[in-house]
PDB file of N, CA and C in Angstrom:
ATOM      1  N   MET C 117     149.723 123.819   7.647  1.00 86.00           N
ATOM      2  CA  MET C 117     148.232 124.943   8.346  1.00 86.00           C
ATOM      3  C   MET C 117     148.223 125.897   7.807  1.00 86.00           C
ATOM      4  N   ALA C 118     146.877 126.188   6.742  1.00 95.00           N
ATOM      5  CA  ALA C 118     147.665 127.320   6.538  1.00 95.00           C
ATOM      6  C   ALA C 118     146.792 128.307   7.331  1.00 95.00           C
ATOM      7  N   VAL C 119     146.729 130.232   7.135  1.00 97.00           N
ATOM      8  CA  VAL C 119     146.442 130.306   8.411  1.00 97.00           C
ATOM      9  C   VAL C 119     145.504 131.679   7.511  1.00 97.00           C
ATOM     10  N   VAL C 120     144.181 132.130   8.145  1.00 98.00           N
ATOM     11  CA  VAL C 120     143.768 132.995   6.732  1.00 98.00           C
ATOM     12  C   VAL C 120     143.902 133.999   8.523  1.00 98.00           C
ATOM     13  N   SER C 121     144.377 135.781   7.663  1.00 97.00           N
ATOM     14  CA  SER C 121     143.987 136.642   9.230  1.00 97.00           C
ATOM     15  C   SER C 121     142.946 137.592   7.983  1.00 97.00           C
ATOM     16  N   VAL C 122     141.877 138.014   9.088  1.00 97.00           N
ATOM     17  CA  VAL C 122     140.884 138.661   8.479  1.00 97.00           C
ATOM     18  C   VAL C 122     140.557 140.158   9.966  1.00 97.00           C
ATOM     19  N   THR C 123     140.900 141.556   9.745  1.00 93.00           N
ATOM     20  CA  THR C 123     141.421 142.781   9.923  1.00 93.00           C
ATOM     21  C   THR C 123     139.831 143.369   9.643  1.00 93.00           C
ATOM     22  N   ARG C 124     139.245 144.094  10.649  1.00 94.00           N
ATOM     23  CA  ARG C 124     138.940 145.613   9.666  1.00 94.00           C
ATOM     24  C   ARG C 124     139.225 146.559  10.331  1.00 94.00           C
ATOM     25  N   LEU C 125     139.380 147.847  10.119  1.00 93.00           N
ATOM     26  CA  LEU C 125     139.287 149.466   9.804  1.00 93.00           C
ATOM     27  C   LEU C 125     138.236 150.172   9.918  1.00 93.00           C
ATOM     28  N   HIS C 126     138.045 151.250  10.321  1.00 93.00           N
ATOM     29  CA  HIS C 126     136.879 152.149  10.624  1.00 93.00           C
ATOM     30  C   HIS C 126     137.540 153.168  10.776  1.00 93.00           C
ATOM     31  N   LEU C 127     138.108 154.059   9.661  1.00 93.00           N
ATOM     32  CA  LEU C 127     138.140 155.535   9.571  1.00 93.00           C
ATOM     33  C   LEU C 127     138.082 156.799  10.750  1.00 93.00           C
ATOM     34  N   ALA C 128     138.960 157.481  11.617  1.00 90.00           N
ATOM     35  CA  ALA C 128     137.642 158.301  12.312  1.00 90.00           C
ATOM     36  C   ALA C 128     137.390 159.843  10.727  1.00 90.00           C
ATOM     37  N   SER C 129     138.618 159.514  10.368  1.00 91.00           N
ATOM     38  CA  SER C 129     137.770 161.147   9.677  1.00 91.00           C
ATOM     39  C   SER C 129     138.133 160.388   7.580  1.00 91.00           C
ATOM     40  N   TRP C 130     137.392 161.359   7.028  1.00 92.00           N
ATOM     41  CA  TRP C 130     137.725 161.267   5.797  1.00 92.00           C
ATOM     42  C   TRP C 130     139.358 161.940   5.915  1.00 92.00           C
ATOM     43  N   TRP C 131     139.493 162.384   6.620  1.00 93.00           N
ATOM     44  CA  TRP C 131     140.369 163.693   6.329  1.00 93.00           C
ATOM     45  C   TRP C 131     141.944 162.388   5.798  1.00 93.00           C
ATOM     46  N   THR C 132     141.542 161.470   6.844  1.00 91.00           N
ATOM     47  CA  THR C 132     142.854 160.258   6.922  1.00 91.00           C
ATOM     48  C   THR C 132     142.627 158.753   6.181  1.00 91.00           C
ATOM     49  N   LEU C 133     141.434 159.220   4.668  1.00 92.00           N
ATOM     50  CA  LEU C 133     142.230 158.900   3.488  1.00 92.00           C
ATOM     51  C   LEU C 133     143.101 158.714   3.016  1.00 92.00           C
ATOM     52  N   LEU C 134     143.819 159.610   2.385  1.00 94.00           N
ATOM     53  CA  LEU C 134     144.360 159.467   1.551  1.00 94.00           C
ATOM     54  C   LEU C 134     145.890 158.961   2.436  1.00 94.00           C
ATOM     55  N   PRO C 135     146.299 159.701   4.029  1.00 93.00           N
ATOM     56  CA  PRO C 135     147.163 158.860   4.286  1.00 93.00           C
ATOM     57  C   PRO C 135     146.836 157.566   4.866  1.00 93.00           C
ATOM     58  N   PHE C 136     146.039 156.952   4.626  1.00 92.00           N
ATOM     59  CA  PHE C 136     145.495 155.323   5.042  1.00 92.00           C
ATOM     60  C   PHE C 136     145.731 154.758   3.382  1.00 92.00           C
ATOM     61  N   VAL C 137     145.381 155.099   2.207  1.00 93.00           N
ATOM     62  CA  VAL C 137     145.651 155.154   0.892  1.00 93.00           C
ATOM     63  C   VAL C 137     147.246 154.585   0.873  1.00 93.00           C
ATOM     64  N   LEU C 138     147.538 155.383   1.510  1.00 95.00           N
ATOM     65  CA  LEU C 138     149.659 155.477   1.341  1.00 95.00           C
ATOM     66  C   LEU C 138     150.520 154.445   2.527  1.00 95.00           C
ATOM     67  N   GLU C 139     149.707 153.846   3.087  1.00 93.00           N
ATOM     68  CA  GLU C 139     150.618 153.464   4.456  1.00 93.00           C
ATOM     69  C   GLU C 139     149.766 151.390   3.898  1.00 93.00           C
ATOM     70  N   THR C 140     148.024 152.458   2.985  1.00 93.00           N
ATOM     71  CA  THR C 140     148.118 150.270   2.679  1.00 93.00           C
ATOM     72  C   THR C 140     148.834 149.823   1.587  1.00 93.00           C
ATOM     73  N   LYS C 141     148.750 150.388   1.081  1.00 95.00           N
ATOM     74  CA  LYS C 141     150.239 150.152  -0.332  1.00 95.00           C
ATOM     75  C   LYS C 141     151.287 149.936   0.188  1.00 95.00           C
ATOM     76  N   GLY C 142     151.535 150.276   0.887  1.00 96.00           N
ATOM     77  CA  GLY C 142     152.989 150.083   1.360  1.00 96.00           C
ATOM     78  C   GLY C 142     153.119 148.738   1.894  1.00 96.00           C
ATOM     79  N   SER C 143     152.441 148.873   3.196  1.00 95.00           N
ATOM     80  CA  SER C 143     151.805 147.614   4.262  1.00 95.00           C
ATOM     81  C   SER C 143     151.452 146.526   2.396  1.00 95.00           C
ATOM     82  N   MET C 144     150.472 146.639   1.371  1.00 95.00           N
ATOM     83  CA  MET C 144     150.061 145.286   0.008  1.00 95.00           C
ATOM     84  C   MET C 144     152.192 144.805  -0.360  1.00 95.00           C
ATOM     85  N   ARG C 145     152.316 146.019  -0.326  1.00 96.00           N
ATOM     86  CA  ARG C 145     153.933 146.015  -1.295  1.00 96.00           C
ATOM     87  C   ARG C 145     154.192 144.877  -0.490  1.00 96.00           C
ATOM     88  N   GLN C 146     154.602 145.178   1.016  1.00 97.00           N
ATOM     89  CA  GLN C 146     155.752 144.178   2.060  1.00 97.00           C
ATOM     90  C   GLN C 146     154.954 143.074   1.284  1.00 97.00           C
ATOM     91  N   ALA C 147     153.292 142.639   2.222  1.00 96.00           N
ATOM     92  CA  ALA C 147     153.390 141.917   2.559  1.00 96.00           C
ATOM     93  C   ALA C 147     153.327 140.527   1.080  1.00 96.00           C
ATOM     94  N   SER C 148     152.928 141.390  -0.105  1.00 96.00           N
ATOM     95  CA  SER C 148     153.559 140.506  -0.986  1.00 96.00           C
ATOM     96  C   SER C 148     154.780 139.884  -1.907  1.00 96.00           C
ATOM     97  N   GLN C 149     155.626 140.151  -0.547  1.00 97.00           N
ATOM     98  CA  GLN C 149     157.057 140.054  -0.436  1.00 97.00           C
ATOM     99  C   GLN C 149     157.582 139.555   0.327  1.00 97.00           C
ATOM    100  N   ALA C 150     156.742 138.941   1.633  1.00 97.00           N
ATOM    101  CA  ALA C 150     157.189 138.505   2.524  1.00 97.00           C
ATOM    102  C   ALA C 150     156.512 136.775   2.495  1.00 97.00           C
ATOM    103  N   ASP C 151     158.495 136.657   4.049  1.00 97.00           N
ATOM    104  CA  ASP C 151     158.355 134.670   3.613  1.00 97.00           C
ATOM    105  C   ASP C 151     156.568 134.271   4.050  1.00 97.00           C
ATOM    106  N   GLY C 152     156.070 133.750   3.693  1.00 98.00           N
ATOM    107  CA  GLY C 152     154.745 133.068   4.072  1.00 98.00           C
ATOM    108  C   GLY C 152     154.051 132.919   3.445  1.00 98.00           C
ATOM    109  N   PHE C 153     153.643 134.504   2.666  1.00 98.00           N
ATOM    110  CA  PHE C 153     152.198 136.140   2.608  1.00 98.00           C
ATOM    111  C   PHE C 153     152.445 134.226   0.593  1.00 98.00           C
ATOM    112  N   LEU C 154     150.340 133.832   1.260  1.00 98.00           N
ATOM    113  CA  LEU C 154     149.823 133.400   0.129  1.00 98.00           C
ATOM    114  C   LEU C 154     149.279 133.978  -1.184  1.00 98.00           C
ATOM    115  N   ARG C 155     147.883 134.803  -0.025  1.00 97.00           N
ATOM    116  CA  ARG C 155     147.566 135.424  -0.591  1.00 97.00           C
ATOM    117  C   ARG C 155     146.554 136.993   0.399  1.00 97.00           C
ATOM    118  N   GLY C 156     146.133 137.866  -0.504  1.00 97.00           N
ATOM    119  CA  GLY C 156     145.209 138.289   0.300  1.00 97.00           C
ATOM    120  C   GLY C 156     144.459 139.483  -0.736  1.00 97.00           C
ATOM    121  N   VAL C 157     143.718 140.255   0.587  1.00 96.00           N
ATOM    122  CA  VAL C 157     143.077 141.365  -0.078  1.00 96.00           C
ATOM    123  C   VAL C 157     142.845 142.589   0.801  1.00 96.00           C
ATOM    124  N   VAL C 158     142.060 143.322  -0.701  1.00 95.00           N
ATOM    125  CA  VAL C 158     141.432 144.235   0.082  1.00 95.00           C
ATOM    126  C   VAL C 158     139.910 145.042   0.892  1.00 95.00           C
ATOM    127  N   GLY C 159     139.443 145.085   1.186  1.00 96.00           N
ATOM    128  CA  GLY C 159     137.769 145.749   0.560  1.00 96.00           C
ATOM    129  C   GLY C 159     137.586 146.520   1.621  1.00 96.00           C
ATOM    130  N   LYS C 160     136.272 147.499   0.558  1.00 96.00           N
ATOM    131  CA  LYS C 160     135.940 148.673   1.240  1.00 96.00           C
ATOM    132  C   LYS C 160     133.815 147.960   1.661  1.00 96.00           C
ATOM    133  N   GLU C 161     133.323 149.184   2.958  1.00 95.00           N
ATOM    134  CA  GLU C 161     132.591 149.002   3.050  1.00 95.00           C
ATOM    135  C   GLU C 161     131.845 150.630   3.167  1.00 95.00           C
ATOM    136  N   PRO C 162     130.979 150.322   3.103  1.00 93.00           N
ATOM    137  CA  PRO C 162     130.126 151.414   3.171  1.00 93.00           C
ATOM    138  C   PRO C 162     130.514 152.668   3.979  1.00 93.00           C
ATOM    139  N   GLY C 163     130.766 154.134   3.801  1.00 91.00           N
ATOM    140  CA  GLY C 163     130.535 154.888   4.536  1.00 91.00           C
ATOM    141  C   GLY C 163     131.980 154.667   4.628  1.00 91.00           C
ATOM    142  N   ARG C 164     133.005 154.481   5.375  1.00 94.00           N
ATOM    143  CA  ARG C 164     135.354 155.174   7.034  1.00 94.00           C
ATOM    144  C   ARG C 164     134.760 153.057   6.839  1.00 94.00           C
ATOM    145  N   GLY C 165     135.117 152.472   6.432  1.00 95.00           N
ATOM    146  CA  GLY C 165     134.699 150.959   6.820  1.00 95.00           C
ATOM    147  C   GLY C 165     135.861 150.162   5.863  1.00 95.00           C
ATOM    148  N   PHE C 166     137.196 150.203   6.424  1.00 95.00           N
ATOM    149  CA  PHE C 166     138.117 148.686   5.054  1.00 95.00           C
ATOM    150  C   PHE C 166     138.740 147.619   5.979  1.00 95.00           C
ATOM    151  N   TRP C 167     138.210 147.046   5.353  1.00 96.00           N
ATOM    152  CA  TRP C 167     138.779 145.776   5.717  1.00 96.00           C
ATOM    153  C   TRP C 167     139.590 144.147   4.667  1.00 96.00           C
ATOM    154  N   THR C 168     140.531 143.732   5.461  1.00 95.00           N
ATOM    155  CA  THR C 168     141.524 143.034   4.812  1.00 95.00           C
ATOM    156  C   THR C 168     141.837 142.208   4.906  1.00 95.00           C
ATOM    157  N   ALA C 169     141.839 140.602   4.071  1.00 97.00           N
ATOM    158  CA  ALA C 169     141.955 139.000   4.822  1.00 97.00           C
ATOM    159  C   ALA C 169     143.077 138.744   4.067  1.00 97.00           C
ATOM    160  N   THR C 170     144.416 137.952   5.085  1.00 97.00           N
ATOM    161  CA  THR C 170     145.564 137.465   4.007  1.00 97.00           C
ATOM    162  C   THR C 170     145.716 136.121   4.664  1.00 97.00           C
ATOM    163  N   VAL C 171     146.176 135.062   3.686  1.00 98.00           N
ATOM    164  CA  VAL C 171     146.264 133.563   3.746  1.00 98.00           C
ATOM    165  C   VAL C 171     148.045 133.527   3.992  1.00 98.00           C
ATOM    166  N   TRP C 172     148.849 132.557   4.719  1.00 98.00           N
ATOM    167  CA  TRP C 172     149.299 132.560   5.604  1.00 98.00           C
ATOM    168  C   TRP C 172     150.029 131.318   5.436  1.00 98.00           C
ATOM    169  N   THR C 173     151.374 131.335   5.209  1.00 98.00           N
ATOM    170  CA  THR C 173     151.538 129.416   5.185  1.00 98.00           C
ATOM    171  C   THR C 173     151.428 129.133   6.439  1.00 98.00           C
ATOM    172  N   ASP C 174     151.954 130.072   8.046  1.00 97.00           N
ATOM    173  CA  ASP C 174     151.372 129.457   9.080  1.00 97.00           C
ATOM    174  C   ASP C 174     151.267 131.201  10.078  1.00 97.00           C
ATOM    175  N   ILE C 175     151.897 130.511  11.319  1.00 97.00           N
ATOM    176  CA  ILE C 175     151.375 131.838  11.627  1.00 97.00           C
ATOM    177  C   ILE C 175     152.752 132.545  12.070  1.00 97.00           C
ATOM    178  N   ASP C 176     153.397 131.735  12.109  1.00 97.00           N
ATOM    179  CA  ASP C 176     154.761 132.538  12.289  1.00 97.00           C
ATOM    180  C   ASP C 176     155.165 133.683  11.470  1.00 97.00           C
ATOM    181  N   ALA C 177     154.942 133.282   9.459  1.00 98.00           N
ATOM    182  CA  ALA C 177     154.893 134.655   8.686  1.00 98.00           C
ATOM    183  C   ALA C 177     153.843 134.911   8.969  1.00 98.00           C
ATOM    184  N   MET C 178     152.519 135.437   9.427  1.00 96.00           N
ATOM    185  CA  MET C 178     151.680 136.166   9.699  1.00 96.00           C
ATOM    186  C   MET C 178     152.572 136.673  10.444  1.00 96.00           C
ATOM    187  N   ARG C 179     152.876 136.961  11.444  1.00 96.00           N
ATOM    188  CA  ARG C 179     153.310 137.032  13.056  1.00 96.00           C
ATOM    189  C   ARG C 179     154.514 138.735  12.163  1.00 96.00           C
ATOM    190  N   ALA C 180     155.138 137.787  11.236  1.00 97.00           N
ATOM    191  CA  ALA C 180     156.746 138.517  11.575  1.00 97.00           C
ATOM    192  C   ALA C 180     156.047 139.329  10.359  1.00 97.00           C
ATOM    193  N   PHE C 181     155.226 139.363   9.630  1.00 97.00           N
ATOM    194  CA  PHE C 181     154.754 140.345   8.899  1.00 97.00           C
ATOM    195  C   PHE C 181     153.984 141.649   9.257  1.00 97.00           C
ATOM    196  N   ARG C 182     153.278 141.404   9.935  1.00 95.00           N
ATOM    197  CA  ARG C 182     151.998 142.506  11.405  1.00 95.00           C
ATOM    198  C   ARG C 182     153.446 143.035  11.863  1.00 95.00           C
ATOM    199  N   ASP C 183     153.942 142.261  12.563  1.00 96.00           N
ATOM    200  CA  ASP C 183     155.153 142.980  14.097  1.00 96.00           C
ATOM    201  C   ASP C 183     156.729 143.412  12.509  1.00 96.00           C
ATOM    202  N   SER C 184     157.284 143.632  11.378  1.00 96.00           N
ATOM    203  CA  SER C 184     157.926 144.480  10.356  1.00 96.00           C
ATOM    204  C   SER C 184     157.513 145.722   9.269  1.00 96.00           C
ATOM    205  N   GLY C 185     158.010 146.546   9.230  1.00 95.00           N
ATOM    206  CA  GLY C 185     158.798 147.104   8.892  1.00 95.00           C
ATOM    207  C   GLY C 185     156.708 147.597   8.038  1.00 95.00           C
ATOM    208  N   ALA C 186     156.205 148.536   6.860  1.00 94.00           N
ATOM    209  CA  ALA C 186     155.776 149.040   6.337  1.00 94.00           C
ATOM    210  C   ALA C 186     154.806 148.920   6.894  1.00 94.00           C
ATOM    211  N   HIS C 187     154.236 147.781   7.414  1.00 93.00           N
ATOM    212  CA  HIS C 187     153.180 147.440   8.763  1.00 93.00           C
ATOM    213  C   HIS C 187     153.130 147.774   9.715  1.00 93.00           C
ATOM    214  N   LEU C 188     154.256 148.203  10.634  1.00 92.00           N
ATOM    215  CA  LEU C 188     154.318 148.802  11.531  1.00 92.00           C
ATOM    216  C   LEU C 188     154.763 149.452  11.974  1.00 92.00           C
ATOM    217  N   LYS C 189     154.705 150.600  11.234  1.00 92.00           N
ATOM    218  CA  LYS C 189     154.470 151.844  11.234  1.00 92.00           C
ATOM    219  C   LYS C 189     154.148 152.111  10.992  1.00 92.00           C
ATOM    220  N   ALA C 190     152.492 151.595  10.160  1.00 89.00           N
ATOM    221  CA  ALA C 190     151.325 151.973   9.735  1.00 89.00           C
ATOM    222  C   ALA C 190     150.437 151.864  10.828  1.00 89.00           C
ATOM    223  N   MET C 191     150.623 151.465  11.585  1.00 84.00           N
ATOM    224  CA  MET C 191     149.564 150.524  12.980  1.00 84.00           C
ATOM    225  C   MET C 191     149.351 151.400  13.761  1.00 84.00           C
ATOM    226  N   PRO C 192     149.954 152.156  14.203  1.00 84.00           N
ATOM    227  CA  PRO C 192     149.456 152.736  15.834  1.00 84.00           C
ATOM    228  C   PRO C 192     149.323 154.820  14.970  1.00 84.00           C
ATOM    229  N   LYS C 193     149.161 154.279  13.393  1.00 84.00           N
ATOM    230  CA  LYS C 193     149.079 155.637  13.289  1.00 84.00           C
ATOM    231  C   LYS C 193     147.502 155.729  12.746  1.00 84.00           C
ATOM    232  N   PHE C 194     146.567 154.415  12.496  1.00 77.00           N
ATOM    233  CA  PHE C 194     145.021 154.386  12.276  1.00 77.00           C
ATOM    234  C   PHE C 194     143.977 153.781  13.188  1.00 77.00           C
ATOM    235  N   TYR C 195     145.269 152.424  14.780  1.00 69.00           N
ATOM    236  CA  TYR C 195     144.093 151.707  14.340  1.00 69.00           C
ATOM    237  C   TYR C 195     144.715 153.004  16.656  1.00 69.00           C
ATOM    238  N   ARG C 196     143.947 152.694  17.037  1.00 59.00           N
ATOM    239  CA  ARG C 196     143.473 153.360  18.539  1.00 59.00           C
ATOM    240  C   ARG C 196     142.752 151.534  19.770  1.00 59.00           C
TER     241      ARG C 196
END
């Protein structure tokens, strides 16, 4: 059974937008090459809100992505 992961993030400041975009590109690259990745999309809300939706073959594949590489490096910079 496929697993869908939906996340939302509100940037604390516009000053973090450029670093966020750069880190997001790295995470997107990582996801597109990850085992078990089926599809994903990144969206923007008014203001400083962003969200992602990804589809994975299983929960283990999603967790392996989440806990490694560019995504793992980026998470502490933006999630508080």
